[in-house]
mmCIF file of C-alpha atoms in Angstrom:
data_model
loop_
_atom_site.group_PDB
_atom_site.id
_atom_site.type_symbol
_atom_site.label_atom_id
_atom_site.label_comp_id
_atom_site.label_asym_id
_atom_site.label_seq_id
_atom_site.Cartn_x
_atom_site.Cartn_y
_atom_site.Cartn_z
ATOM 1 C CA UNK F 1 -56.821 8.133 -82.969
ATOM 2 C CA UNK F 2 -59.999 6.122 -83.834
ATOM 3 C CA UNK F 3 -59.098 6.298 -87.199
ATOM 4 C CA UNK F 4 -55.474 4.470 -86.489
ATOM 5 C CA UNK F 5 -57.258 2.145 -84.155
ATOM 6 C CA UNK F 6 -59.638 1.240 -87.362
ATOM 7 C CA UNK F 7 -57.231 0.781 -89.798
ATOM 8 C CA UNK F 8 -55.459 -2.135 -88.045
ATOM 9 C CA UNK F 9 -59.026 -3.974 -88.730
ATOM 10 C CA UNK F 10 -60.255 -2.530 -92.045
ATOM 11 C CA UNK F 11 -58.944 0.147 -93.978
ATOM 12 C CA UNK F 12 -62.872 0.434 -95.209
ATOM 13 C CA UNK F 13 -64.039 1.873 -91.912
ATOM 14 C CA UNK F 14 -65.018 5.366 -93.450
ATOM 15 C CA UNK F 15 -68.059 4.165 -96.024
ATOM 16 C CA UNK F 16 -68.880 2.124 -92.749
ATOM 17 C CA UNK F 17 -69.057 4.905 -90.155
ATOM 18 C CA UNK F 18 -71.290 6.813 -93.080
ATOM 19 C CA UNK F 19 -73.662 4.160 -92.918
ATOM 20 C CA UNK F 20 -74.137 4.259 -89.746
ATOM 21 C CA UNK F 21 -74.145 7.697 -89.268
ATOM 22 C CA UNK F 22 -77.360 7.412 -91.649
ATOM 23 C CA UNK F 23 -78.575 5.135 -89.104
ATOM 24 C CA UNK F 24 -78.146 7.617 -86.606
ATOM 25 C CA UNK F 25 -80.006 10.054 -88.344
ATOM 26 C CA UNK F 26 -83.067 7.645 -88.812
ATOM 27 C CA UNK F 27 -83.549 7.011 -85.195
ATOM 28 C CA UNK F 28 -87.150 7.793 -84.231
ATOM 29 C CA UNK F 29 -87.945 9.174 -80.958
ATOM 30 C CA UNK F 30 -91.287 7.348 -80.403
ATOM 31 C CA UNK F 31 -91.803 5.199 -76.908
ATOM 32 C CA UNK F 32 -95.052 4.064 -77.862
ATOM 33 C CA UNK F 33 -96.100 3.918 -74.230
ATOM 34 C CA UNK F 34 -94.263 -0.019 -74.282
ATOM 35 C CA UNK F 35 -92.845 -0.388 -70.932
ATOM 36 C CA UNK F 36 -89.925 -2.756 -72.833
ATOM 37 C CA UNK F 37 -89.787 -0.767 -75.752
ATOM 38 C CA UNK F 38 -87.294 1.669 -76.597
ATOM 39 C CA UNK F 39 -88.972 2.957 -79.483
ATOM 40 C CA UNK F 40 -85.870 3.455 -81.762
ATOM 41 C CA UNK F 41 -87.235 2.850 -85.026
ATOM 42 C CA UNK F 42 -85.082 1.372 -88.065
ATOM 43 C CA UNK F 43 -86.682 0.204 -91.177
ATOM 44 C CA UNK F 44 -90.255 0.326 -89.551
ATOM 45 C CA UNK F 45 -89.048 -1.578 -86.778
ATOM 46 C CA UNK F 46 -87.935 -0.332 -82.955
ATOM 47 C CA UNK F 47 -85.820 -1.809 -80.600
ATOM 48 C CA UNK F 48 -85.526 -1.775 -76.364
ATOM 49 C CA UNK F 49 -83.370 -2.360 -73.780
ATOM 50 C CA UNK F 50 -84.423 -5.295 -71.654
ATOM 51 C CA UNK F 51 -86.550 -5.880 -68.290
ATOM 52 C CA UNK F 52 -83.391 -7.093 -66.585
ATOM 53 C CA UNK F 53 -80.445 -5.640 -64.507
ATOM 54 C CA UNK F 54 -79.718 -1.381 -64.281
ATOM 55 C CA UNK F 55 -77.525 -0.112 -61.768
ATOM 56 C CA UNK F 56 -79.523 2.156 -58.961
ATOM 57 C CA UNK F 57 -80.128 5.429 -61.147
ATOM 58 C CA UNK F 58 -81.438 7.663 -58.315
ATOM 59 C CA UNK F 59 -79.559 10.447 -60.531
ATOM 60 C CA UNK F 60 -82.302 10.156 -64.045
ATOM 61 C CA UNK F 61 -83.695 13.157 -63.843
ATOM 62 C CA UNK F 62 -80.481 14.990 -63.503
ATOM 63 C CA UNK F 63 -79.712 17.226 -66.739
ATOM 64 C CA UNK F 64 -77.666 15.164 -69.440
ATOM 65 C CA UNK F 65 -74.052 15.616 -69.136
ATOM 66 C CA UNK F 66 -71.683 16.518 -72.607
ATOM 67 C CA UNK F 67 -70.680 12.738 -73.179
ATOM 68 C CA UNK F 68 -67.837 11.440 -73.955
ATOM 69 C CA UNK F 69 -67.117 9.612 -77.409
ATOM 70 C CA UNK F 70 -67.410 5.979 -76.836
ATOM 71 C CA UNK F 71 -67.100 3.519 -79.526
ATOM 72 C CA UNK F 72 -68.354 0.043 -79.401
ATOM 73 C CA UNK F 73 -67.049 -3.007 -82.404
ATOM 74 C CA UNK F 74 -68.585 -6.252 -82.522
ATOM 75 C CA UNK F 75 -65.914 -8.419 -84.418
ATOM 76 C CA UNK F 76 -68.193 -10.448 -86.239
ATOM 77 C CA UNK F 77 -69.023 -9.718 -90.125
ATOM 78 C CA UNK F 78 -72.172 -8.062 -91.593
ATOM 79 C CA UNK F 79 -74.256 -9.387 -94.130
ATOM 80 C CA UNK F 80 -73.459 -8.409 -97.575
ATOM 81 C CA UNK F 81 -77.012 -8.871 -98.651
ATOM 82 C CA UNK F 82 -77.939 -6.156 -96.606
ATOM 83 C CA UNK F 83 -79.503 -3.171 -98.911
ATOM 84 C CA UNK F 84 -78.477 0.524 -99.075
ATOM 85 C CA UNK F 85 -81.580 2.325 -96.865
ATOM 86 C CA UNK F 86 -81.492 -0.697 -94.131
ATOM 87 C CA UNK F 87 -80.017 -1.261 -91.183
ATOM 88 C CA UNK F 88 -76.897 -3.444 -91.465
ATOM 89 C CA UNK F 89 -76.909 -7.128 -89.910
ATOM 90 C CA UNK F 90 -74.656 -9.471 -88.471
ATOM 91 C CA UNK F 91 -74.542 -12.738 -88.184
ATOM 92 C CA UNK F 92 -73.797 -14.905 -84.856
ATOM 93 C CA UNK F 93 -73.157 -18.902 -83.998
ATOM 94 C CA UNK F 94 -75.114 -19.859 -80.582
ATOM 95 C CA UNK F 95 -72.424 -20.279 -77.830
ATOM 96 C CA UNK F 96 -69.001 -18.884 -79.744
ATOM 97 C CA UNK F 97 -67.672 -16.312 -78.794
ATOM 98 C CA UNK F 98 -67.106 -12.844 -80.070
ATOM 99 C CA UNK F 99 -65.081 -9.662 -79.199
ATOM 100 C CA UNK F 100 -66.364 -6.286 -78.249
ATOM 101 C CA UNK F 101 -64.088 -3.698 -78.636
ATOM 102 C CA UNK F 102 -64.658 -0.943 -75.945
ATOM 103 C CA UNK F 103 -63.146 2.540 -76.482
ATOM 104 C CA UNK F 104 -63.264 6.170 -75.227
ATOM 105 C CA UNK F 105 -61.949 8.261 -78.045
ATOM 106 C CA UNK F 106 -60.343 11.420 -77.393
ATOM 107 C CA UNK F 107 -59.589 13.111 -74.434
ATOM 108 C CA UNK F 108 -59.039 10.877 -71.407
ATOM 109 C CA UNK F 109 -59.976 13.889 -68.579
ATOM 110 C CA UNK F 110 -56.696 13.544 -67.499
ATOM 111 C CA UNK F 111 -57.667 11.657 -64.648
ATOM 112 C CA UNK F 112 -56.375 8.215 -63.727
ATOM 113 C CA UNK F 113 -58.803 7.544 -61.536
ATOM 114 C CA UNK F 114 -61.816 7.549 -64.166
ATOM 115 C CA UNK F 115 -63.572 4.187 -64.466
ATOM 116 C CA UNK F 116 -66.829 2.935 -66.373
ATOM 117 C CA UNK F 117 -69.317 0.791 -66.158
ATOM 118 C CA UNK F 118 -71.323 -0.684 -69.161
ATOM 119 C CA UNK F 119 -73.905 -3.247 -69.064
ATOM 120 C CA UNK F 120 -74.835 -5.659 -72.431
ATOM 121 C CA UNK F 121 -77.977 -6.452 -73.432
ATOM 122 C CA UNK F 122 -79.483 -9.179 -75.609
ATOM 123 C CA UNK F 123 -82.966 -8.002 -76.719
ATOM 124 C CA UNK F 124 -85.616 -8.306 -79.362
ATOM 125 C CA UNK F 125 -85.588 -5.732 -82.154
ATOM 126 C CA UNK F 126 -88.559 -5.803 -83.535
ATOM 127 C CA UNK F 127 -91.557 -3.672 -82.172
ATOM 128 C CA UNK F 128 -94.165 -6.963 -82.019
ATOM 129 C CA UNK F 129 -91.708 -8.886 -79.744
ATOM 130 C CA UNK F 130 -90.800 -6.302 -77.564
ATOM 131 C CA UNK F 131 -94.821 -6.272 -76.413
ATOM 132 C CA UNK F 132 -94.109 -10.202 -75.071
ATOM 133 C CA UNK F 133 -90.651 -9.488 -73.891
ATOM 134 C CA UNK F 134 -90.427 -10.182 -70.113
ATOM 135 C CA UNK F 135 -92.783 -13.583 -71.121
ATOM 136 C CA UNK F 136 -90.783 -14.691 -74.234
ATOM 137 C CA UNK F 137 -87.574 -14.420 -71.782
ATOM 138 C CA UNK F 138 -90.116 -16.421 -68.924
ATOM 139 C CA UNK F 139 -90.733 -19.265 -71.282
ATOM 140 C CA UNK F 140 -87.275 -19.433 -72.400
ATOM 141 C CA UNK F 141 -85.830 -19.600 -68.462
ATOM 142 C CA UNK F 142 -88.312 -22.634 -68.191
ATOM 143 C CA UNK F 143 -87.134 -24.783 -71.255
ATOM 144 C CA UNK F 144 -83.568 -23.782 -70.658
ATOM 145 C CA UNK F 145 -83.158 -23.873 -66.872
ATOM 146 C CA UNK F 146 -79.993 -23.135 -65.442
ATOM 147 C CA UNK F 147 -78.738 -21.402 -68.468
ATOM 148 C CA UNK F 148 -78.006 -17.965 -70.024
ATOM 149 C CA UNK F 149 -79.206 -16.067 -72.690
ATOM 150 C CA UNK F 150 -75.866 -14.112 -72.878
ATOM 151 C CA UNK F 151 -72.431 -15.355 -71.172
ATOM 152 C CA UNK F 152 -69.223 -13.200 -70.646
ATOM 153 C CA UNK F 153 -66.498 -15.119 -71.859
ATOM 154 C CA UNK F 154 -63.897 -14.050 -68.972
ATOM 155 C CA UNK F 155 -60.734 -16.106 -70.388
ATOM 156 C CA UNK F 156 -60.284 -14.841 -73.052
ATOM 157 C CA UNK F 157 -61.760 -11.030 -72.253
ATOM 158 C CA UNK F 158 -58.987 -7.964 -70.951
ATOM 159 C CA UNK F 159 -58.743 -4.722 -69.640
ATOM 160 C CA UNK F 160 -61.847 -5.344 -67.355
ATOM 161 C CA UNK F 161 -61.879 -4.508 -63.986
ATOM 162 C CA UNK F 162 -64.761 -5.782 -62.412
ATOM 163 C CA UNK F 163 -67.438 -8.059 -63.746
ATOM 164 C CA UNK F 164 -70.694 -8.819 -62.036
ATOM 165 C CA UNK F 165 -73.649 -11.230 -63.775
ATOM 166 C CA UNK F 166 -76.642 -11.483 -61.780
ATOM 167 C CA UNK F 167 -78.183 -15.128 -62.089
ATOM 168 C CA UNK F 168 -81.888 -13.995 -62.425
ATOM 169 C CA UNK F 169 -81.189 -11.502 -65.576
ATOM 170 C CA UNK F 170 -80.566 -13.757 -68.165
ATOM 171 C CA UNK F 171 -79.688 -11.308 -70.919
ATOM 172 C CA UNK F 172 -77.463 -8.889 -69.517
ATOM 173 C CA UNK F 173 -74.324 -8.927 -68.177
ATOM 174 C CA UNK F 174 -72.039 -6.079 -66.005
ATOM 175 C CA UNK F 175 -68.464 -5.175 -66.063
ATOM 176 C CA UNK F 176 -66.129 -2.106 -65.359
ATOM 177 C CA UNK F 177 -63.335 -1.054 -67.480
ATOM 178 C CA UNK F 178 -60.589 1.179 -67.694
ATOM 179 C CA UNK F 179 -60.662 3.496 -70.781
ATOM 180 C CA UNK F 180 -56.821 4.144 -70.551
ATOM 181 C CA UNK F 181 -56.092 0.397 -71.115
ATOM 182 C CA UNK F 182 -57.355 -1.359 -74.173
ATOM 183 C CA UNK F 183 -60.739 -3.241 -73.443
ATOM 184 C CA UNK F 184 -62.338 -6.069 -75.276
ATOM 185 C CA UNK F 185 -65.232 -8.196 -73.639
ATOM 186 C CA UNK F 186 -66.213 -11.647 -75.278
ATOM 187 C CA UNK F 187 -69.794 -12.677 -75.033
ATOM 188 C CA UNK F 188 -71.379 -15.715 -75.772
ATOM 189 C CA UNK F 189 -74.822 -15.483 -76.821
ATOM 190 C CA UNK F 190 -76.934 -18.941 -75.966
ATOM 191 C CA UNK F 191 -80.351 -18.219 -77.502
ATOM 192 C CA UNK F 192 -80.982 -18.636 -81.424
ATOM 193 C CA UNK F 193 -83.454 -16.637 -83.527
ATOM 194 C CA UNK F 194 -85.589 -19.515 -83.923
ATOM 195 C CA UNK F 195 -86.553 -20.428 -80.637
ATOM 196 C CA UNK F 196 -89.007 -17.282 -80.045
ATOM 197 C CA UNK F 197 -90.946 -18.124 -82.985
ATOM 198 C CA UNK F 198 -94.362 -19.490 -83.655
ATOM 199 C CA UNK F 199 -93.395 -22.467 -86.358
ATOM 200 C CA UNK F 200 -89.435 -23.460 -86.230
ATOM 201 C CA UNK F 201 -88.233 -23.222 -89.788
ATOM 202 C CA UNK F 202 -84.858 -22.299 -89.797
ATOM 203 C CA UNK F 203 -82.418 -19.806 -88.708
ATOM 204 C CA UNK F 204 -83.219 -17.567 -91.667
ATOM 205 C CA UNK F 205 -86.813 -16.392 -90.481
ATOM 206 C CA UNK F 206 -85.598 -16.219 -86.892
ATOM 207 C CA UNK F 207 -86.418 -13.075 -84.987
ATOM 208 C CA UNK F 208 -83.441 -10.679 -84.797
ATOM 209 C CA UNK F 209 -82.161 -9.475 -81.995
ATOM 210 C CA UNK F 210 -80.199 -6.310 -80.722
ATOM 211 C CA UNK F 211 -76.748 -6.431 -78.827
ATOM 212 C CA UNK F 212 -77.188 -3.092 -76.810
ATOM 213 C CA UNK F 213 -74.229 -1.363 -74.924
ATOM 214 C CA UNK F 214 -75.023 1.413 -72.119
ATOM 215 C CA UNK F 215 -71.674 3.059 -70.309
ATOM 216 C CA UNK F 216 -72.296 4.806 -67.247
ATOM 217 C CA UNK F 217 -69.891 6.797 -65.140
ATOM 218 C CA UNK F 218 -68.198 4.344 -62.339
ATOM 219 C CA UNK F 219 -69.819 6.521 -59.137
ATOM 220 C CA UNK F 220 -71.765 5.395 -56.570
ATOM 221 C CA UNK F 221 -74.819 6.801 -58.432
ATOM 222 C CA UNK F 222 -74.189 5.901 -61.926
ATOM 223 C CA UNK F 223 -74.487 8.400 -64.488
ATOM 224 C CA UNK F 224 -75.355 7.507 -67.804
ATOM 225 C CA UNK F 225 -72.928 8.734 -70.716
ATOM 226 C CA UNK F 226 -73.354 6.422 -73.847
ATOM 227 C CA UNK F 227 -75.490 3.663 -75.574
ATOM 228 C CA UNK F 228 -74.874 2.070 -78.855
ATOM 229 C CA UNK F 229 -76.294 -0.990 -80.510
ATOM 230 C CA UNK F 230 -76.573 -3.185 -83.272
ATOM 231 C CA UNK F 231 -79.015 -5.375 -85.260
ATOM 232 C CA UNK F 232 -78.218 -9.601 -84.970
ATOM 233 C CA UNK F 233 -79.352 -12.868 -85.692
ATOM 234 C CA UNK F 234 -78.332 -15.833 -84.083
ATOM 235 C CA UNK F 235 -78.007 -19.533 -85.539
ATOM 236 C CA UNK F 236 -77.301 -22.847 -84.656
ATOM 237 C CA UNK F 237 -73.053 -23.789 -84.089
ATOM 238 C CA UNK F 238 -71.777 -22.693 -87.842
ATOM 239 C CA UNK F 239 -75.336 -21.536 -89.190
ATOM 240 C CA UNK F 240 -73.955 -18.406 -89.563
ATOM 241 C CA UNK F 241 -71.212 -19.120 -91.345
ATOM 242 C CA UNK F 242 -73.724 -20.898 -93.868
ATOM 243 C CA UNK F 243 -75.464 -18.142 -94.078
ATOM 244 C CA UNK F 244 -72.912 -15.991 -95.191
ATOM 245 C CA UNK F 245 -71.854 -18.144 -98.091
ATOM 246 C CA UNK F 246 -75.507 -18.341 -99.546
ATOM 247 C CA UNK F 247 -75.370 -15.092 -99.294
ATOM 248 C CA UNK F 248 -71.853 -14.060 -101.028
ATOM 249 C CA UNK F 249 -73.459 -16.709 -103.822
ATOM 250 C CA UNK F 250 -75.976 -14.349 -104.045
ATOM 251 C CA UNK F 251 -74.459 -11.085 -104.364
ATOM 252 C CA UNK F 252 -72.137 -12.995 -107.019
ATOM 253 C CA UNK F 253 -74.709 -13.790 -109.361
ATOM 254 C CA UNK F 254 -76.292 -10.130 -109.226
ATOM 255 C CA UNK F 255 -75.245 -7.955 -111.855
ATOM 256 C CA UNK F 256 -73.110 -4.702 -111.463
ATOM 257 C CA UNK F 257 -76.394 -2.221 -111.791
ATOM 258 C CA UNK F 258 -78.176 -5.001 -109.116
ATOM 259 C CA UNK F 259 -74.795 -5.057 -106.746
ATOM 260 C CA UNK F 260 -74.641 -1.147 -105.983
ATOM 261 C CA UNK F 261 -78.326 -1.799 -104.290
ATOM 262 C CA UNK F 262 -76.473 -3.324 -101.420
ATOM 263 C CA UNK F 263 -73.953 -2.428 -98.767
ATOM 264 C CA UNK F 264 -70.411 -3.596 -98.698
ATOM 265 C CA UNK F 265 -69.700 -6.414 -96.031
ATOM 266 C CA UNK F 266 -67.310 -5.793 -93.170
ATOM 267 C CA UNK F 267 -65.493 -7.860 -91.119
ATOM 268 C CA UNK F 268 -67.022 -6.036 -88.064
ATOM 269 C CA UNK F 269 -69.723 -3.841 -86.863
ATOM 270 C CA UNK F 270 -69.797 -0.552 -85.341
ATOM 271 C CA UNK F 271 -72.929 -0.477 -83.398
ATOM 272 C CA UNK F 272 -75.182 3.035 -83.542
ATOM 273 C CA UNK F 273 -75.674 5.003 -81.002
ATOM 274 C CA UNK F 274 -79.001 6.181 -79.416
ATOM 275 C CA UNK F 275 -80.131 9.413 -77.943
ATOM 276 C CA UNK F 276 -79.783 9.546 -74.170
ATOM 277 C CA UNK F 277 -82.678 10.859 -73.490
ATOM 278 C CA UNK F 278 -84.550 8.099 -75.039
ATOM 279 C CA UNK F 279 -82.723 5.800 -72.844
ATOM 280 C CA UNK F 280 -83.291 7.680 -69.885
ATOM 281 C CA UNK F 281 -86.850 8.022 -70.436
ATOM 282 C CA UNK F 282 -87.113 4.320 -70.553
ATOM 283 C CA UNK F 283 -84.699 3.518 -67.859
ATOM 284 C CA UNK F 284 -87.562 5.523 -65.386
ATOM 285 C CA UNK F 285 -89.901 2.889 -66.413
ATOM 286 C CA UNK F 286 -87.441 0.209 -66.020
ATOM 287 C CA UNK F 287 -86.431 1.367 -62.841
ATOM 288 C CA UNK F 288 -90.148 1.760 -61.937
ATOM 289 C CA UNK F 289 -91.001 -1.637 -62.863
ATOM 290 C CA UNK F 290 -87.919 -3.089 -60.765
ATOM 291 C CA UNK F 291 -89.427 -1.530 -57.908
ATOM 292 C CA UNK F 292 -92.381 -3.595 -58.209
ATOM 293 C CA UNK F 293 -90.449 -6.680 -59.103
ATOM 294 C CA UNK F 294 -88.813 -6.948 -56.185
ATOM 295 C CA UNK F 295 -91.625 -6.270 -53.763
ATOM 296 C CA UNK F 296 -93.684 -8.967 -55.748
ATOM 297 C CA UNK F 297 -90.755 -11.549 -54.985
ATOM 298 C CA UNK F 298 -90.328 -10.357 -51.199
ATOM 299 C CA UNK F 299 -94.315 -10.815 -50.860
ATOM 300 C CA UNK F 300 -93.267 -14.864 -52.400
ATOM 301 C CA UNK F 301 -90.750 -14.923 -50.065
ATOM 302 C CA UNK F 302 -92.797 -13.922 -47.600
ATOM 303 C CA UNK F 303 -95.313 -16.516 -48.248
ATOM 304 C CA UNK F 304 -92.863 -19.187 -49.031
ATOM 305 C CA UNK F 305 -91.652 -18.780 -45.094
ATOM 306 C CA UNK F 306 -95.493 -18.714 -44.289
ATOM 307 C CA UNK F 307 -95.721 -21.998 -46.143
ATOM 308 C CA UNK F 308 -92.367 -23.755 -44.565
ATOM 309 C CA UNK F 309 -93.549 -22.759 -41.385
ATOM 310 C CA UNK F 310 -96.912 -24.580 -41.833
ATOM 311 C CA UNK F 311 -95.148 -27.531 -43.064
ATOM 312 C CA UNK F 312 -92.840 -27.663 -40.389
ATOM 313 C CA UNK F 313 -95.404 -27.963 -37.519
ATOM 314 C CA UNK F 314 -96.894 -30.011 -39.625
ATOM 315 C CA UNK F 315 -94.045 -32.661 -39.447
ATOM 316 C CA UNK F 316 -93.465 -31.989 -36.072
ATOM 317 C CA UNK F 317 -96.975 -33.020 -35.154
ATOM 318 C CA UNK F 318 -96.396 -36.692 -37.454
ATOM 319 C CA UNK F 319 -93.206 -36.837 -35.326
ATOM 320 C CA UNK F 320 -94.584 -36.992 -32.240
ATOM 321 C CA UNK F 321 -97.481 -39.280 -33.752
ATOM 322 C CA UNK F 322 -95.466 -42.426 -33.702
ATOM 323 C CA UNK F 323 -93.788 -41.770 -30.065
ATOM 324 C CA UNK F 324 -97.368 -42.115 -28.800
ATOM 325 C CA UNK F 325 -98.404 -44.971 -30.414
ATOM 326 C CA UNK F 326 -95.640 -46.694 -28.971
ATOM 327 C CA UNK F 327 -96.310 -45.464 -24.984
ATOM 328 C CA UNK F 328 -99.742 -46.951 -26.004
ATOM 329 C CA UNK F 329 -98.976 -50.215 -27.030
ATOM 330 C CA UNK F 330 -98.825 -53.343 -25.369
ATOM 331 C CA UNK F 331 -96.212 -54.741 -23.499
ATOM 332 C CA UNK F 332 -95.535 -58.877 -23.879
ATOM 333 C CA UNK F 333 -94.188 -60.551 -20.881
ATOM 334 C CA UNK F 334 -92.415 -64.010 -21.523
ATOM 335 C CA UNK F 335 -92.963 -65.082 -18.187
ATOM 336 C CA UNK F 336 -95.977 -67.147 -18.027
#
C-alpha cells in the first residue's frame, strides 16, 4: 500500500526509505540533561521538540503501546549536495507553503471511529541552539510581534478534522485527522535560518531547523503513538530555489568517482522517526516545565489586577480632585 502510494510521487522511494532507515539506526539516545533537548543525535548534532504546546499527557508513564505505522512526506526536494553518512536536507522559502502528507499504513483497526491528533513543530536542530531555545523564540516574538513562526495553511489543507493553533506557541501548530481519508496539511514556515544567528550572512550559514511530527491517539488523555522528523533550512521568498541550482551546478561539475559521495535528490522527504521513549522522557520535562509556566503567568496576572486596581483608585481620587476645586471657588455676582 505505501509502496503504491509512493510510486505516484517517485518511483525512487526505495534507495530513499534505505537512507533513512540508516538514519534511524544512528539515532542516539542521549538527553543530555537539556530541558529543550531531545538528544537525537545525527552527524554530531541532536535535535528537540519545542517549549511550546502538548496536549495534557496525564497518561506518560503508562507502558508504550505497539504503534501503528505512520508515515509523514514533506513535498519539498532534498539537497543533492547532501553526502552519503549525513542526514539528508531540504530546502524551504519563508512564507510558501508546503504539503505534508499524513498516513497510517496498514491495518486501519477496523474501527471508524479512530481519530488522531498530531502536533508540528518548528525547532532548532543543532545541540548549541537548543540550550537558548525558549530565549531565541523570546527575542524572535519581540522583533516579529503578532506573527508566527509556523502557519497552517487551512485553504488549501484536507482530510483534517479539527485544527487548533494556540496564539502564545509560536512554533507549533494542532490538528486532528482521519487516517481512513487521505490527509495533507500545508504549513507555512515564517522564520529564516538567518535570523537566529550572531552575524547575518546569508541563508547558506543559517541555522537549520527540524520540522517534527508527534501523532497521538484522539482520547481524552492522549496517547502518544508516533514521531518523525526531518532536517530544514529556511531562506528568504525563492532562496531556496537558488540554492538548489548552485547546488545541481555543483554536483555537475564533480566527476563520476566524486558524484557517488553524495545522495540522490528527491522531490520529497520522508521524515525519520524517533524512539518513543525518548519523546516521552522529554515530554515529562516539557510537561513539568508547563506547569511552572503557567503558574508564573497567573502570579503576572495576578499582579497585573493588583496593579489596575491601584491605578484605578488612583484615577478615581484625580476625579474627584477637580469637583472640589470647583465647590471651592468663587462665585461672581453681576449685580453691583
Amino acid at each position: 500500500m505505501l509502496q503504491s502510494w509512493l510510486a505516484k510521487m517517485k518511483p525512487s522511494y526505495s534507495s530513499n526509505c534505505s537512507i533513512n532507515c540508516d538514519i534511524d539506526c544512528g539515532l542516539a539516545e542521549d538527553f543530555d540533561g537539556s530541558l529543550s533537548g531531545l538528544g537525537v543525535d545525527l552527524n554530531g548534532s541532536t535535535h528537540n521538540i519545542s517549549e511550546s504546546f502538548i496536549p495534557s499527557l496525564s497518561c506518560l508513564k503508562q507502558d508504550i503501546i505497539v504503534s501503528p505505522v505512520f508515515q509523514y512526506i514533506l513535498l519539498a526536494a532534498t539537497s543533492p549536495v547532501t553526502k552519503l553518512n549525513e542526514e539528508t536536507l531540504t530546502y524551504l522559502n519563508q512564507g510558501q507553503s508546503y504539503e505534508i502528507k499524513m498516513k497510517k499504513v496498514g491495518d486501519q483497526m477496523n474501527n471508524s471511529d479512530i481519530l488522531y491528533r498530531s502536533v508540528i513543530r518548528v525547532v532548532f536542530h543543532e545541540r548549541r541552539m537548543q540550550y537558548i531555545e525558549r530565549e531565541q523564540l523570546d527575542s524572535w516574538r519581540q522583533t516579529h510581534p503578532g506573527e508566527r513562526i509556523v502557519d497552517i495553511d487551512i485553504p488549501l489543507s484536507y482530510g483534517l478534522v479539527d485544527v487548533k493553533i494556540e496564539p502564545q506557541f509560536l512554533n507549533c501548530v494542532e490538528f486532528v485527522w482521519d487516517p481512513k481519508r487521505e490527509t495533507g496539511i500545508y504549513i507555512k514556515v515564517h522564520c529564516i535560518s538567518t535570523e537566529f544567528t550572531a552575524k547575518k550572512h546569508g541563508g547558506e550559514k543559517g541555522v537549520p531547523f527540524r520540522i517534527q511530527v508527534e501523532t497521538y491517539l484522539n482520547l481524552e488523555e492522549p496517547r502518544l503513538m508516533h514521531c518523525a522528523s526531518c532536517q530544514v533550512k529556511v531562506f528568504k521568498p525563492k532562496g531556496a530555489d537558488r540554492k538548489h541550482k548552485r547546488d545541481r551546478e555543483k554536483i555537475d561539475r564533480c566527476s563520476v568517482m566524486d558524484k557517488e559521495r553524495y545522495q540522490s535528490s528527491y522531490d520529497y522527504t520522508v521524515l525519520s522517526d524517533i524512539p518513543l521513549e525518548q519523546v516521552i522522557v522529554y515530554l515529562e520535562q516539557l510537561k513539568k516545565h508547563r506547569s511552572e509556566m503557567e503558574l508564573q503567568k497567573r502570579e503576572m496576572d495576578q499582579q497585573q489586577q493588583t496593579d489596575n486596581r491601584s491605578g484605578s483608585l488612583s484615577l478615581a481620587a484625580c476625579n474627584v480632585q477637580p469637583n472640589i476645586l470647583e465647590s471651592a471657588s468663587p462665585t461672581f455676582n453681576d449685580d453691583k
